[in-house]
Every structure is written in structure tokens, then in C-alpha cells.
């Protein structure tokens, strides 16, 4: 039996199910299935054979990590002892399936538990699963873990996931699947700067263009777990869920715990195919932004040094180059003269802004720009009026004040009075001014994050739910505001927050050379229109490296384009050139924000290739990025996948290009990389077009257009 069934037409991520002797479903296979071959159950149900029950339990001779872990707490007089209910043996009660939804209910009367398993086939073809466990018996049941886990095809033997740090998010790492349990955990109350983001398992040597793959992602903005497991008796499995701290979820009779949605996406055309599945899903979301405006954020221009005249001057220059949205970052609220004070005091600072924000907002909007504002609602500085009046409002284990990070502590959003205060304050600011955009920041990890409501017991789960509640309430009150998820850069990038925001600040790294990597891998999950990418000052504040404007702008072009440069320091020539790039972005953003991301393989490690092919395959924009000095003069073939094989394409240079030869390599032909000849999509996919070696730190753009346009 396949889910989704054949009536859900077209290729999508499917599971192949059979039933065990006791009627419980077993999943034999997970992968991309075209829906054109109904022959199911090709694997026999044998001990040590392929397959994994929909819930893997110790009681069925599985010596791997049980998918549900928990036990009863002492219930006193009725004699229930701590530890009971630890080994479940669920019996299926019902199994229902429609074109896009599968539900199974099961129960274990001895353990006093029921289970609901839900799987949905979502837009774009991914499959998502969520489990709910309920306590039906008297006494408390402590849930220590519940994960959604599926078996892997045995040719999926290589793994890719991500790690990173501040200013270097989503650094890829690879390894082979071996026996044992491999876990990636986020324990900082947000996915984190070093988040795994997803785990991808695939056939040997999979690349952006090749390989069968299965990617897994937990759609949750708090603590999470991703797991890959194999042992001598059990085929490899992959899955994930929420990471629960000790005592965090304790169910009384009648209470339930639901996991976040865990997404599984399969592809047979490499990492680009997998990215396309995630992007198609995001583009189906109600909150999806559509095409993104050109943003100017003043953070790197002024930091905490807010001065109305200076900001008005920057806004004038922003308008001159074609910016559409002006964002006032950190530093506008009471006592916030640097990052040591003020978080929590969400009133406009009377000293720095004696007439409030209105003069700036009016000026910005008078120029025809939208106005955006920065908040960090979940945080408080000990040096703030809020903390002085409510020191008890922080998350802590109850024993001590947690160690500071960036001079700040975290407010306990599980408490209704804290959420009410924050809603009232943020709502007051948003209601007093015509704000079009909010950058919602979160600049520290959660540490010893317990709640006073339960004597310091862990509360990251409730904090995450509280964050969603607060953001949802503000979204409902201000339906026309666009929201950005920022957490010291890209520390809160997940499909849970993406149901609620229109943009993500991918990284505080604003050096374009370093950004090439961060954006390349952030788009493995996020569609490019979500990925905030800004043109920074000529000399990067983060690396000290000086890069040409064309390189900086061509790097930002492929994301949600913006500027983070003090335009008061830019000369007329630079402003004109920047205006050309803004115009180019506005011309291409329809294509860039709806097409398929492609990352052609490059035979030269000093050259990185990427681009976007239009959804109708009628055009593409491809970037040849010369990162560094090549070790040779051979150049590279740029093979563009995903074009219409029978259409012919005209190739032209787009934007500034430098035709001169570099050392002994060839000059660029002025009439395009194929010297004006049209080339079929088939030939572009297999032979590609030729690009000679370029100077380091240059981007050369090629526009491909089919004749039928
Ligand atoms: C971290 C963000 O990533 C920056 O862009 C900026 O908003 C600062 N916080 C402000 O404190």
C-alpha cells in the first residue's frame, strides 16, 4: 500500500506500507515515487528485513532508540510506580487514508496511552508527519522523547547536514552512514547558528545535480533533534522531533503532547531537486511574500548612533538609488545607547528622539518608501526598567540568574502576563506609526530556561509556543506588516517560523565573498526570496576585506536584495552604479523569486556556479563566480540543468562584465558566451557554455532566453 496513493498524481515523496501480523503498519520504503507503478509490497516482511513500524518500539525486538520514550511517575495510593509504562506495545485501532492524508490511531491499554500518527502530502511533494501521544489513565506520564522516523533505502549511504557559527551559518559537512545512532541536537531554544537545518541522506557522491536523496527537517523554532540510525540488525532510519528537556512534558490524565511536523522530501535529481521540493512548499504558504522589495537597513551605517538628520540623509540617498523599504534597526528605544541596556523598554527614547519617530517615518514615507522597525521582544537587559520592576519575569532554573549573553536574559513567554506586556508594547508602537515591516531579532541562546510557573522546570517547549502565540497575535492585529526572522543572523531558520514570516536575515556576515557560501547553502532549504542579502560597505565590517561594488551587488542580487551601507559615504558614481543594480534586481526579481535554483557543478574549485531557471523554462539567469585565483587557465564549462531540451536559447551578458583576457586566458566575446549563436536546452545541459578564467572576486552574469518568449 502506497501513501500518498496513486490518486495523488505525479512524483512525490511516498511511503510503502504493509501490516504486521497484529495489524500494525510497517513502512518498507521511503522515496520519490512517480505514481505510475502501483506494484506495492515487493519486500517480504522478515525478521531483520527492510521496514520499520510506524512507531518503533523496544517491545517488538527493536534494540534501536525507541521512537516514543517516557514513563509514569509515582501516583501514590493506587500503587503505580515511577517507571511504569516505559515499554509500550501499541495496537492499531484505525487507519484512514485520503489522497493527501493518512491517519492512524493506536492504543496501549496497559500503559494507559493512545497515539495519533498523521502524515500529509504537501504542496511540492514533500511528506510531513506528526505524532500525538495522550495519557488516558490516572497519574502522570512523563514524555522524554517522541520522534517521527522512517526507513531509508539501503543505497542512501552518504549524509550531508550543516553546522556553523555567528557569521558563518550553514557550513556543509558530509560523512558516511555507519552503524550507530547519529544525532544532531539544537539545545539553545532556537535552531541556532550551528543548526543542522536538515539532514540529507543519498546515493554515493550525490551533488547539486545528481543523486537520489531523502532530506529531513523539523519544522520547529525551539529545541530539536535529527537522527540517523543503523545497527547490525536494523536497516538505516532517519527522522526527528522536538528535543525535550527533563520533566518538560508531563501529561496528566486527558492531556496530550503533539510533536512538531517533521518533513521528509525525496528527490532523484540531486540537491537542486531537493531544494526545489522545499521551495515549492514555501511558495504555497499563505505567508509567502511573493516578490520582495529593495530594502535599506541602517544597522551597519549607524549602529546605535541615531541622529534624525543623518538618517533622513540616508533615506534621501536610498530613495535616489531606488530603495523601496527603509528599516530602522536596533537603538531607537529607551536607554538603548549600546547593547548593554534597554531591551524590554519598548518606548521611543525621549532623549534621542525628542519628537518621537514620526519625523523620520513621515520623511521616509514622503519619499515613497515603506518603513520598517527592529524589535527583540523575547529579551531583557538587566539594565532596563522592565527588569528592575519584574526581575522574576525571566526564564531561569529558579536557583540562580542564568549567565548573560550579549548582556541580556530571556523573558518567560510561557507566562500570559509577559506575553500581554509585550503585545501591549509592540502593538502600541506599531499602532502609533505606519510601520510596514518588523525585523524580529533574538540575539542569544536560551540557558537554564525554566519557568517560575513550575518551580524552575524546563520550559523551552512552552517558550516556543509562547513565541508563536505572541507573533501570531501581532500578525493578526497588523495583517499588512511583513515580518523578518532574525536571530543574530540566521539562527532561527525553520519551516515553523516560515509559516509566519516573509523574510529571514541569513547572516550577520555581510562580506559578499563569505556570503556566497552562506546563501548557496541557505537556499538548500529556503527559497531565495526569503534570504535577506544586503550590499554592504566597500570594506566589510565583518572581515575587513574590500570588495568591488559589482561583486557585492551581484551576490545580493540572488536573494531578497537590500543595502546595509552608509550611503552618505558613497560617491555619485557609486550611487549611480548601485542604482543600476537596484534596477536590475527589480527587473529580474520576478524570475529569481519564482524559478528553480540551479547550482551547476564546476570543474574548478576557484569557480562557483549558480543561477535560477524560470518556472516556465523560458529564461534563466546564471552567475559565474570567480571566488579566487584558478590554478589553471582552462576555464570551465557551465552546464545549465532544467532548461527545455528542445527550445533554443540566446545567451547574453547581463550587467557589468570585463571582457579583457586574464593572463593567458581568452577575452570574453562581446556578443555573449556563445558569440551570439543560439543553443538548445539539451546542449546547454550536457555540454554547457564555456567561460574563460576571470579575475578573482568577480561575478559574470549570463542571461539565457528562449526564442519562444
Ligand atoms: C543582530 C542582527 O543580526 C543585526 O542585523 C542587528 O539587527 C543587530 N542584532 C542589532 O542588535
XYZ file of C-alpha atoms and ligand atoms in Angstrom:
720
model
C 0.000 0.000 0.000
C 1.423 3.347 -1.028
C 0.869 6.666 0.674
C 0.014 9.005 -0.874
C -1.977 6.674 -3.132
C -1.934 6.668 -6.929
C -4.860 9.074 -6.988
C -2.376 11.753 -5.867
C -0.850 12.083 -9.313
C 2.716 12.989 -10.173
C 6.023 12.332 -8.460
C 6.093 12.958 -4.728
C 7.624 11.579 -1.557
C 5.817 8.341 -0.799
C 5.984 5.586 1.776
C 5.249 1.937 1.104
C 3.295 0.333 3.936
C 2.308 -3.204 4.900
C 0.719 -4.544 8.044
C 2.352 -6.681 10.685
C 0.556 -9.820 11.949
C -1.039 -7.741 14.697
C -2.302 -5.232 12.140
C 0.218 -2.502 12.984
C 1.568 -0.674 9.883
C 5.188 -1.139 8.875
C 6.893 1.232 6.439
C 9.113 -0.632 3.963
C 10.379 2.165 1.860
C 10.505 5.965 1.662
C 11.372 7.790 -1.528
C 10.368 9.605 -4.674
C 7.627 7.697 -6.460
C 6.162 8.759 -9.775
C 2.714 7.403 -9.016
C 2.738 5.481 -12.299
C 3.536 1.998 -10.954
C 1.141 0.571 -8.413
C 3.037 -2.672 -7.713
C 3.464 -2.481 -3.989
C 4.794 -4.614 -1.174
C 7.719 -6.001 -3.110
C 9.700 -6.597 0.073
C 8.803 -9.581 2.270
C 8.126 -8.874 5.931
C 11.029 -10.787 7.502
C 12.993 -10.550 10.739
C 15.974 -8.242 10.072
C 14.476 -7.464 6.655
C 13.672 -3.980 5.480
C 10.994 -1.982 7.193
C 10.288 -0.010 10.316
C 6.954 0.085 12.171
C 5.188 3.435 12.057
C 6.242 3.629 15.712
C 9.466 1.768 16.515
C 9.124 0.071 19.919
C 11.522 -1.923 22.053
C 8.765 -4.482 22.792
C 8.907 -5.682 19.168
C 12.559 -6.752 19.451
C 13.872 -3.430 18.226
C 17.058 -2.660 20.093
C 17.453 0.731 18.465
C 16.353 4.000 20.090
C 12.570 3.748 20.703
C 10.582 6.416 18.893
C 8.465 7.098 21.984
C 10.344 7.362 25.255
C 8.630 8.085 28.546
C 7.290 6.572 31.721
C 4.810 7.043 34.544
C 5.592 8.969 37.694
C 4.642 7.658 41.112
C 0.920 8.106 41.630
C 0.812 7.354 45.344
C -2.091 5.373 46.795
C -3.033 3.348 43.696
C 0.411 1.812 43.668
C 1.611 2.979 40.253
C 5.378 3.093 40.483
C 7.738 5.511 38.773
C 8.989 3.865 35.603
C 5.828 2.015 34.664
C 4.586 2.383 31.101
C 8.177 2.709 29.866
C 7.809 -0.107 27.340
C 4.768 0.290 25.136
C 3.202 -2.169 22.697
C 0.616 -0.181 20.778
C -2.211 -1.894 18.903
C -3.674 -0.198 15.896
C -7.288 0.980 16.298
C -7.854 2.678 12.939
C -6.115 3.562 9.712
C -7.609 6.099 7.302
C -6.196 7.380 4.097
C -7.212 10.010 1.564
C -5.283 11.399 -1.401
C -3.144 13.585 0.802
C -3.656 12.477 4.407
C -3.023 9.292 6.376
C -4.037 8.918 9.995
C -3.523 6.010 12.324
C -4.794 5.719 15.852
C -3.394 3.164 18.257
C -3.598 2.413 21.944
C -1.790 0.601 24.690
C -4.300 -0.060 27.469
C -1.623 -1.334 29.872
C 0.433 1.817 29.503
C -2.696 3.980 29.540
C -1.709 5.754 26.317
C -3.136 6.445 22.886
C -1.250 7.535 19.810
C -2.326 9.501 16.763
C 0.006 9.409 13.754
C -0.708 11.891 10.966
C 1.034 12.069 7.601
C 0.287 14.637 4.923
C 1.484 15.006 1.365
C 2.072 18.740 0.948
C 2.401 21.109 -1.999
C 5.672 20.483 -3.805
C 5.598 16.766 -2.980
C 7.163 16.541 0.484
C 5.627 14.347 3.140
C 5.212 15.542 6.684
C 4.454 13.517 9.801
C 3.329 14.425 13.316
C 2.551 12.201 16.328
C 0.312 12.940 19.293
C 0.515 10.881 22.475
C -2.286 11.112 25.058
C -2.422 9.932 28.631
C -5.723 8.097 29.208
C -5.004 6.705 32.672
C -4.863 8.276 36.138
C -1.491 9.674 37.161
C 1.258 11.469 35.287
C 3.096 10.227 32.199
C 6.437 11.904 31.535
C 7.327 12.162 27.832
C 11.080 12.190 27.324
C 11.046 11.905 23.546
C 8.737 11.296 20.606
C 10.104 11.278 17.094
C 8.804 10.616 13.595
C 11.168 8.119 11.971
C 11.106 6.437 8.559
C 13.310 3.779 6.951
C 15.888 4.698 4.330
C 16.562 2.899 1.074
C 19.789 0.929 1.583
C 21.570 2.774 -1.240
C 21.295 6.022 0.747
C 24.702 5.757 2.367
C 26.078 9.287 2.458
C 24.910 12.111 4.705
C 25.016 15.874 4.400
C 23.969 18.376 7.016
C 25.106 21.771 8.221
C 26.929 23.362 11.088
C 28.202 26.900 11.659
C 28.671 29.865 13.925
C 27.859 33.560 14.088
C 28.679 34.995 10.642
C 29.215 31.532 9.161
C 25.834 29.773 9.213
C 25.051 26.653 7.215
C 28.504 25.287 6.584
C 28.025 21.890 4.928
C 29.543 18.718 6.379
C 29.432 15.202 4.957
C 30.032 11.710 6.200
C 29.076 8.106 5.520
C 26.257 6.312 7.268
C 27.744 3.805 9.683
C 26.254 1.613 12.395
C 25.178 3.542 15.454
C 22.973 6.465 16.321
C 23.922 9.848 14.930
C 22.107 12.792 16.493
C 22.056 16.489 15.714
C 20.513 18.405 18.576
C 19.603 22.077 18.973
C 19.646 22.887 22.688
C 19.735 26.695 22.668
C 15.978 27.295 22.443
C 16.273 28.295 18.790
C 17.529 26.252 15.833
C 20.797 28.140 16.303
C 23.676 29.484 14.267
C 25.158 25.990 14.110
C 21.833 24.367 13.256
C 21.839 21.174 11.248
C 18.897 22.757 9.339
C 18.251 19.395 7.677
C 19.869 16.023 7.283
C 20.120 14.691 3.739
C 20.892 11.050 3.022
C 21.642 9.933 -0.508
C 23.314 7.670 -3.002
C 27.128 7.778 -3.190
C 28.683 11.124 -4.263
C 25.377 12.951 -4.527
C 25.821 16.547 -5.643
C 23.616 19.523 -6.516
C 22.857 17.915 -9.867
C 22.994 14.172 -9.171
C 21.816 11.515 -6.777
C 18.755 10.043 -5.103
C 18.142 11.795 -1.816
C 15.934 11.992 1.218
C 16.061 15.184 3.281
C 14.527 15.611 6.741
C 13.680 18.823 8.552
C 11.919 19.545 11.859
C 9.523 22.488 11.453
C 10.113 23.929 14.909
C 11.759 27.101 16.231
C 12.815 25.657 19.612
C 14.997 22.711 20.582
C 15.012 19.841 18.115
C 16.600 16.525 17.283
C 17.511 14.993 13.951
C 18.546 11.338 13.992
C 20.056 8.776 11.654
C 20.376 5.258 12.999
C 21.518 1.866 11.767
C 22.619 -1.273 13.549
C 23.636 -4.769 12.589
C 20.043 -5.988 12.683
C 18.144 -2.914 11.566
C 18.297 -1.027 8.293
C 19.030 2.689 8.429
C 16.307 5.087 9.529
C 16.044 8.846 9.532
C 13.773 11.149 11.489
C 13.443 13.808 14.088
C 11.321 15.669 16.549
C 11.444 18.119 19.388
C 14.228 17.786 21.938
C 12.515 17.642 25.310
C 14.353 18.634 28.466
C 13.890 16.566 31.652
C 10.375 16.968 33.039
C 9.395 19.382 30.303
C 6.327 17.495 29.062
C 4.425 15.673 31.775
C 0.913 14.562 30.801
C -1.875 14.272 33.346
C -4.844 12.071 32.526
C -6.632 13.516 29.481
C -3.643 15.584 28.325
C -1.763 15.203 25.040
C 1.579 16.127 23.532
C 1.937 16.674 19.771
C 5.320 16.717 18.046
C 6.148 19.419 15.526
C 5.686 18.471 11.878
C 8.695 16.535 10.634
C 9.193 16.980 6.889
C 10.596 14.308 4.565
C 11.463 15.303 0.995
C 12.798 12.933 -1.666
C 14.434 13.790 -4.978
C 16.174 11.834 -7.723
C 17.995 14.778 -9.301
C 20.402 15.849 -6.604
C 20.394 18.656 -4.089
C 18.857 21.135 -6.533
C 15.883 18.807 -6.935
C 15.582 18.549 -3.162
C 15.766 22.356 -2.802
C 13.007 22.673 -5.407
C 10.716 20.494 -3.265
C 11.248 22.720 -0.196
C 10.858 25.907 -2.248
C 7.597 24.736 -3.858
C 6.165 24.050 -0.411
C 7.192 27.509 0.873
C 5.680 29.140 -2.195
C 2.345 27.524 -1.290
C 2.250 29.072 2.198
C -0.292 31.803 2.986
C 2.531 33.880 4.479
C 4.743 33.576 1.375
C 5.953 37.081 0.445
C 5.747 36.938 -3.329
C 8.235 39.353 -4.789
C 10.443 41.203 -2.322
C 11.049 44.979 -2.246
C 14.530 46.526 -2.162
C 15.437 47.092 1.495
C 17.859 49.528 3.102
C 18.776 48.625 6.679
C 20.768 51.232 8.629
C 22.429 48.879 11.140
C 25.933 48.851 9.673
C 25.566 52.523 8.673
C 24.836 53.977 12.127
C 24.674 51.125 14.692
C 23.389 52.762 17.939
C 24.265 56.280 16.837
C 20.784 57.514 15.938
C 20.571 61.033 14.563
C 17.468 62.229 12.750
C 19.237 64.396 10.168
C 21.745 61.724 9.315
C 19.036 59.084 8.967
C 16.988 61.436 6.785
C 20.063 61.938 4.608
C 20.499 58.179 4.238
C 16.812 57.849 3.371
C 17.177 60.527 0.646
C 20.040 58.634 -0.909
C 18.166 55.359 -0.550
C 15.259 56.856 -2.485
C 17.654 58.138 -5.117
C 19.007 54.631 -5.846
C 15.553 53.039 -5.936
C 15.173 51.536 -2.447
C 11.588 50.615 -1.575
C 11.779 49.907 2.175
C 13.821 51.735 4.854
C 14.500 49.831 8.092
C 15.489 51.461 11.391
C 17.410 48.802 13.311
C 18.366 48.441 16.976
C 18.838 51.591 19.114
C 15.576 53.605 18.878
C 14.002 52.685 22.250
C 14.546 53.869 25.805
C 18.035 53.576 27.283
C 19.417 51.738 24.277
C 22.628 53.660 23.700
C 24.584 50.442 23.249
C 23.860 46.746 23.648
C 24.207 46.749 27.444
C 20.847 48.360 28.268
C 17.238 48.961 27.324
C 15.898 45.652 25.982
C 12.364 45.337 27.316
C 11.728 49.113 27.490
C 9.731 49.386 24.273
C 9.056 53.132 24.304
C 10.662 55.502 21.805
C 13.695 57.030 23.543
C 12.770 60.600 24.513
C 16.343 61.891 24.555
C 17.446 60.656 21.163
C 14.029 61.060 19.560
C 12.537 64.166 21.305
C 9.742 64.353 18.711
C 9.318 60.604 18.528
C 9.820 58.532 15.394
C 7.184 60.462 13.437
C 9.582 62.955 11.775
C 11.652 60.079 10.389
C 8.668 57.924 9.469
C 6.998 60.847 7.692
C 10.186 61.669 5.838
C 10.709 58.074 4.723
C 7.122 57.615 3.639
C 7.145 61.048 1.989
C 9.925 59.699 -0.222
C 7.609 56.866 -1.225
C 9.414 54.205 0.843
C 7.956 51.724 3.301
C 9.104 51.990 6.909
C 10.475 49.065 8.907
C 11.424 48.801 12.593
C 13.569 46.450 14.701
C 12.377 44.653 17.855
C 13.788 41.921 20.050
C 10.669 41.147 22.088
C 11.794 37.979 23.880
C 14.790 39.638 25.547
C 15.547 41.892 28.512
C 18.718 43.633 29.692
C 19.272 43.567 33.461
C 19.885 47.300 32.979
C 16.296 48.147 31.994
C 13.189 49.472 33.717
C 11.405 46.253 32.836
C 13.935 44.071 34.649
C 14.086 46.424 37.612
C 10.299 46.091 38.033
C 9.967 42.405 37.085
C 13.211 40.523 37.771
C 11.051 37.414 38.203
C 9.887 37.501 34.557
C 12.987 35.795 33.176
C 13.472 32.177 32.242
C 15.655 30.512 34.859
C 16.024 27.268 36.743
C 14.901 29.127 39.875
C 18.244 28.633 41.571
C 20.238 31.486 40.016
C 20.173 34.077 37.273
C 21.448 32.402 34.085
C 24.774 33.563 32.672
C 24.389 36.606 30.448
C 24.957 36.517 26.731
C 25.198 39.855 24.895
C 24.320 41.413 28.288
C 20.808 40.007 28.109
C 18.394 37.495 29.609
C 15.304 35.846 28.150
C 11.745 36.689 29.181
C 9.437 33.815 30.100
C 6.892 33.814 27.273
C 5.041 30.894 28.804
C 3.599 33.442 31.278
C 0.463 35.166 29.977
C 1.329 38.425 31.792
C 4.694 38.591 29.990
C 3.068 37.974 26.600
C 0.412 40.583 27.439
C 3.060 43.169 28.331
C 4.982 42.506 25.119
C 1.856 42.533 22.977
C 0.726 45.813 24.524
C 4.137 47.495 23.998
C 4.885 46.258 20.478
C 1.283 46.843 19.433
C 1.403 50.395 20.824
C 4.468 51.244 18.720
C 3.066 49.575 15.599
C -0.292 51.310 16.065
C 1.249 54.737 16.637
C 3.195 54.708 13.363
C 2.568 53.421 9.861
C 5.032 50.516 10.083
C 5.174 48.163 7.087
C 7.842 45.760 8.272
C 9.234 44.365 11.515
C 12.654 42.813 11.907
C 12.173 40.420 14.857
C 15.552 39.603 16.401
C 16.626 37.010 19.002
C 20.239 37.503 19.970
C 21.058 34.831 22.498
C 20.637 31.148 23.181
C 18.339 30.031 25.961
C 20.252 28.828 29.013
C 18.817 27.106 32.084
C 15.460 28.039 30.604
C 12.997 27.086 33.321
C 9.748 28.759 34.323
C 8.755 30.103 37.723
C 5.256 28.759 36.953
C 6.644 25.282 37.624
C 9.401 25.994 40.173
C 12.100 26.356 37.528
C 11.236 23.241 35.483
C 12.339 23.438 31.840
C 10.102 25.491 29.570
C 11.680 25.683 26.110
C 8.652 23.947 24.619
C 6.255 26.458 26.203
C 8.595 29.316 25.290
C 8.474 28.280 21.633
C 4.690 28.015 21.738
C 4.628 31.419 23.514
C 6.759 32.961 20.754
C 4.379 31.633 18.084
C 1.355 32.935 20.082
C 2.829 36.419 20.502
C 3.883 36.690 16.869
C 0.525 35.315 15.672
C -1.376 37.821 17.839
C 0.680 40.718 16.454
C 0.267 39.416 12.902
C -3.485 39.248 13.404
C -3.533 42.804 14.797
C -1.360 44.109 11.923
C -2.169 41.970 8.894
C -0.355 44.261 6.447
C 3.012 44.152 8.185
C 5.744 41.942 6.720
C 7.943 40.172 9.314
C 11.562 39.118 9.248
C 13.030 36.334 11.372
C 16.493 37.260 12.608
C 18.454 35.588 15.400
C 21.993 37.013 15.499
C 21.706 36.488 11.734
C 20.414 33.095 10.590
C 19.767 31.499 13.985
C 16.013 30.992 13.545
C 15.592 29.475 10.096
C 12.969 26.721 10.068
C 9.653 25.820 8.462
C 7.791 26.598 11.724
C 8.728 30.271 11.663
C 8.309 30.359 7.893
C 4.575 29.865 8.326
C 4.626 33.292 9.947
C 7.322 35.484 8.363
C 8.149 36.821 4.947
C 11.918 37.087 5.204
C 14.940 35.751 7.056
C 18.160 37.602 7.831
C 20.529 34.908 6.603
C 23.652 36.056 8.435
C 25.405 38.984 10.061
C 28.203 38.170 7.629
C 27.885 40.952 5.088
C 31.163 40.263 3.255
C 29.991 39.151 -0.179
C 32.699 36.546 -0.682
C 31.771 34.745 2.527
C 28.082 35.325 1.734
C 28.428 33.318 -1.497
C 28.731 30.156 0.621
C 26.121 31.098 3.214
C 23.494 31.930 0.588
C 24.347 28.905 -1.543
C 23.580 26.605 1.372
C 20.750 28.592 2.965
C 18.838 28.149 -0.287
C 19.167 24.391 0.207
C 16.149 24.913 2.453
C 14.866 28.441 1.788
C 13.534 29.813 -1.473
C 15.781 32.743 -2.475
C 13.071 35.355 -1.918
C 13.278 34.648 1.852
C 17.033 35.097 2.084
C 17.876 38.683 3.118
C 21.061 39.641 1.221
C 22.496 43.144 1.514
C 25.122 45.170 -0.334
C 27.454 46.325 2.425
C 30.154 48.994 2.514
C 33.211 48.566 0.251
C 35.319 47.363 3.196
C 33.404 44.738 5.097
C 32.704 45.450 8.765
C 32.804 41.730 9.451
C 36.012 40.656 7.678
C 37.849 43.876 6.857
C 38.050 42.694 3.247
C 37.471 45.240 0.453
C 35.348 44.015 -2.436
C 34.171 45.759 -5.611
C 30.600 47.063 -5.737
C 29.706 44.845 -8.699
C 30.756 41.731 -6.791
C 28.817 42.793 -3.685
C 25.696 43.649 -5.648
C 25.779 40.557 -7.881
C 25.958 38.461 -4.695
C 22.937 40.197 -3.128
C 21.011 40.012 -6.411
C 20.108 36.348 -5.887
C 18.398 36.842 -2.525
C 15.926 39.342 -1.100
C 18.057 42.287 -2.225
C 18.978 45.063 0.166
C 21.622 47.569 1.182
C 23.456 47.821 4.516
C 25.931 50.552 3.627
C 26.180 54.115 4.869
C 25.168 55.753 1.608
C 26.352 59.130 2.968
C 29.876 57.826 2.368
C 29.173 56.708 -1.214
C 30.229 58.888 -4.139
C 27.968 59.851 -7.057
C 29.481 57.241 -9.327
C 28.922 54.537 -6.720
C 25.336 55.667 -6.166
C 24.642 55.559 -9.911
C 26.137 52.103 -10.192
C 24.164 50.925 -7.177
C 21.003 52.346 -8.774
C 21.740 50.217 -11.867
C 21.927 47.126 -9.667
C 18.690 48.042 -7.912
C 17.043 48.429 -11.308
C 18.485 45.084 -12.423
C 17.107 43.389 -9.305
C 13.681 44.935 -9.897
C 13.801 43.672 -13.496
C 14.812 40.119 -12.578
C 13.113 39.551 -9.222
C 10.014 38.027 -10.835
C 12.232 35.293 -12.287
C 14.512 34.990 -9.257
C 11.627 34.669 -6.793
C 9.626 32.053 -8.639
C 12.126 29.919 -10.570
C 14.197 26.855 -9.812
C 17.566 27.333 -8.123
C 20.368 25.570 -10.010
C 23.922 25.074 -8.814
C 25.816 23.551 -11.757
C 28.919 21.549 -10.871
C 32.155 23.434 -11.522
C 35.356 21.650 -12.574
C 37.378 24.468 -10.969
C 37.298 24.813 -7.174
C 38.027 28.545 -7.574
C 34.785 28.966 -9.533
C 31.270 28.595 -8.156
C 28.252 28.439 -10.460
C 24.657 29.141 -9.587
C 21.514 30.558 -11.121
C 17.747 30.436 -11.417
C 15.746 28.856 -14.249
C 12.260 30.301 -14.800
C 9.343 28.091 -13.810
C 8.243 28.001 -17.480
C 11.886 27.326 -18.542
C 11.732 30.290 -20.918
C 14.718 32.085 -19.379
C 17.448 31.771 -16.787
C 19.981 33.974 -15.068
C 23.275 32.256 -14.309
C 26.233 33.541 -12.270
C 29.852 32.560 -12.855
C 31.536 33.442 -9.574
C 35.311 33.552 -9.648
C 35.998 33.263 -5.942
C 39.736 33.034 -6.042
C 42.699 32.543 -8.376
C 42.319 29.453 -10.544
C 45.202 27.038 -10.582
C 44.953 26.823 -14.386
C 43.904 28.747 -17.485
C 41.412 26.195 -18.809
C 38.173 27.919 -17.719
C 35.010 25.925 -17.031
C 32.009 24.571 -18.903
C 28.775 25.910 -17.396
C 26.136 23.201 -17.801
C 22.670 24.570 -17.084
C 20.197 21.921 -15.955
C 16.442 22.305 -16.095
C 16.004 24.173 -19.402
C 13.599 22.997 -22.086
C 15.735 20.489 -24.040
C 14.101 21.235 -27.396
C 13.944 25.035 -27.080
C 16.820 27.169 -28.349
C 18.284 29.855 -26.126
C 20.074 33.112 -26.817
C 22.862 33.852 -24.325
C 23.818 37.425 -23.457
C 25.932 39.044 -20.779
C 23.891 40.739 -18.095
C 25.239 43.672 -16.125
C 28.815 44.860 -15.954
C 31.368 42.479 -17.463
C 35.063 42.848 -18.022
C 35.954 41.361 -21.425
C 39.759 41.670 -21.157
C 41.708 38.428 -21.066
C 43.151 37.436 -17.722
C 46.772 36.447 -18.202
C 46.819 33.758 -20.898
C 43.091 33.008 -20.794
C 40.708 34.205 -23.523
C 38.820 37.505 -23.559
C 35.027 37.390 -23.310
C 33.254 37.616 -26.678
C 31.271 40.850 -26.689
C 28.185 39.230 -28.198
C 27.822 36.656 -25.423
C 29.410 33.408 -24.284
C 28.339 31.554 -27.463
C 29.258 34.511 -29.713
C 25.614 35.139 -30.496
C 24.814 31.550 -31.539
C 21.600 30.078 -30.177
C 21.921 26.790 -28.332
C 19.368 24.131 -27.383
C 18.436 23.453 -23.783
C 19.674 19.893 -24.322
C 23.093 21.079 -25.379
C 23.255 23.596 -22.534
C 22.512 20.793 -20.071
C 25.095 18.375 -21.453
C 27.907 20.474 -22.983
C 27.077 23.812 -21.434
C 28.681 27.076 -22.455
C 32.298 27.997 -21.974
C 33.623 30.565 -19.526
C 37.291 31.547 -19.535
C 39.111 32.220 -16.313
C 38.179 35.559 -14.753
C 39.791 37.792 -12.168
C 39.187 36.716 -8.541
C 36.231 38.294 -6.735
C 34.220 38.870 -9.894
C 30.752 37.720 -10.870
C 29.848 37.407 -14.542
C 26.133 37.094 -15.218
C 24.654 35.348 -18.245
C 21.027 35.735 -19.268
C 19.522 32.870 -21.264
C 16.299 33.485 -23.139
C 14.392 31.039 -25.270
C 13.217 32.140 -28.673
C 9.599 31.335 -27.955
C 9.332 34.218 -25.474
C 21.759 41.095 15.246
C 21.280 41.235 13.842
O 21.612 40.104 13.097
C 21.845 42.516 13.243
O 21.469 42.616 11.905
C 21.333 43.670 14.040
O 19.944 43.765 13.928
C 21.739 43.513 15.492
N 21.320 42.232 16.019
C 21.147 44.597 16.333
O 21.390 44.430 17.653
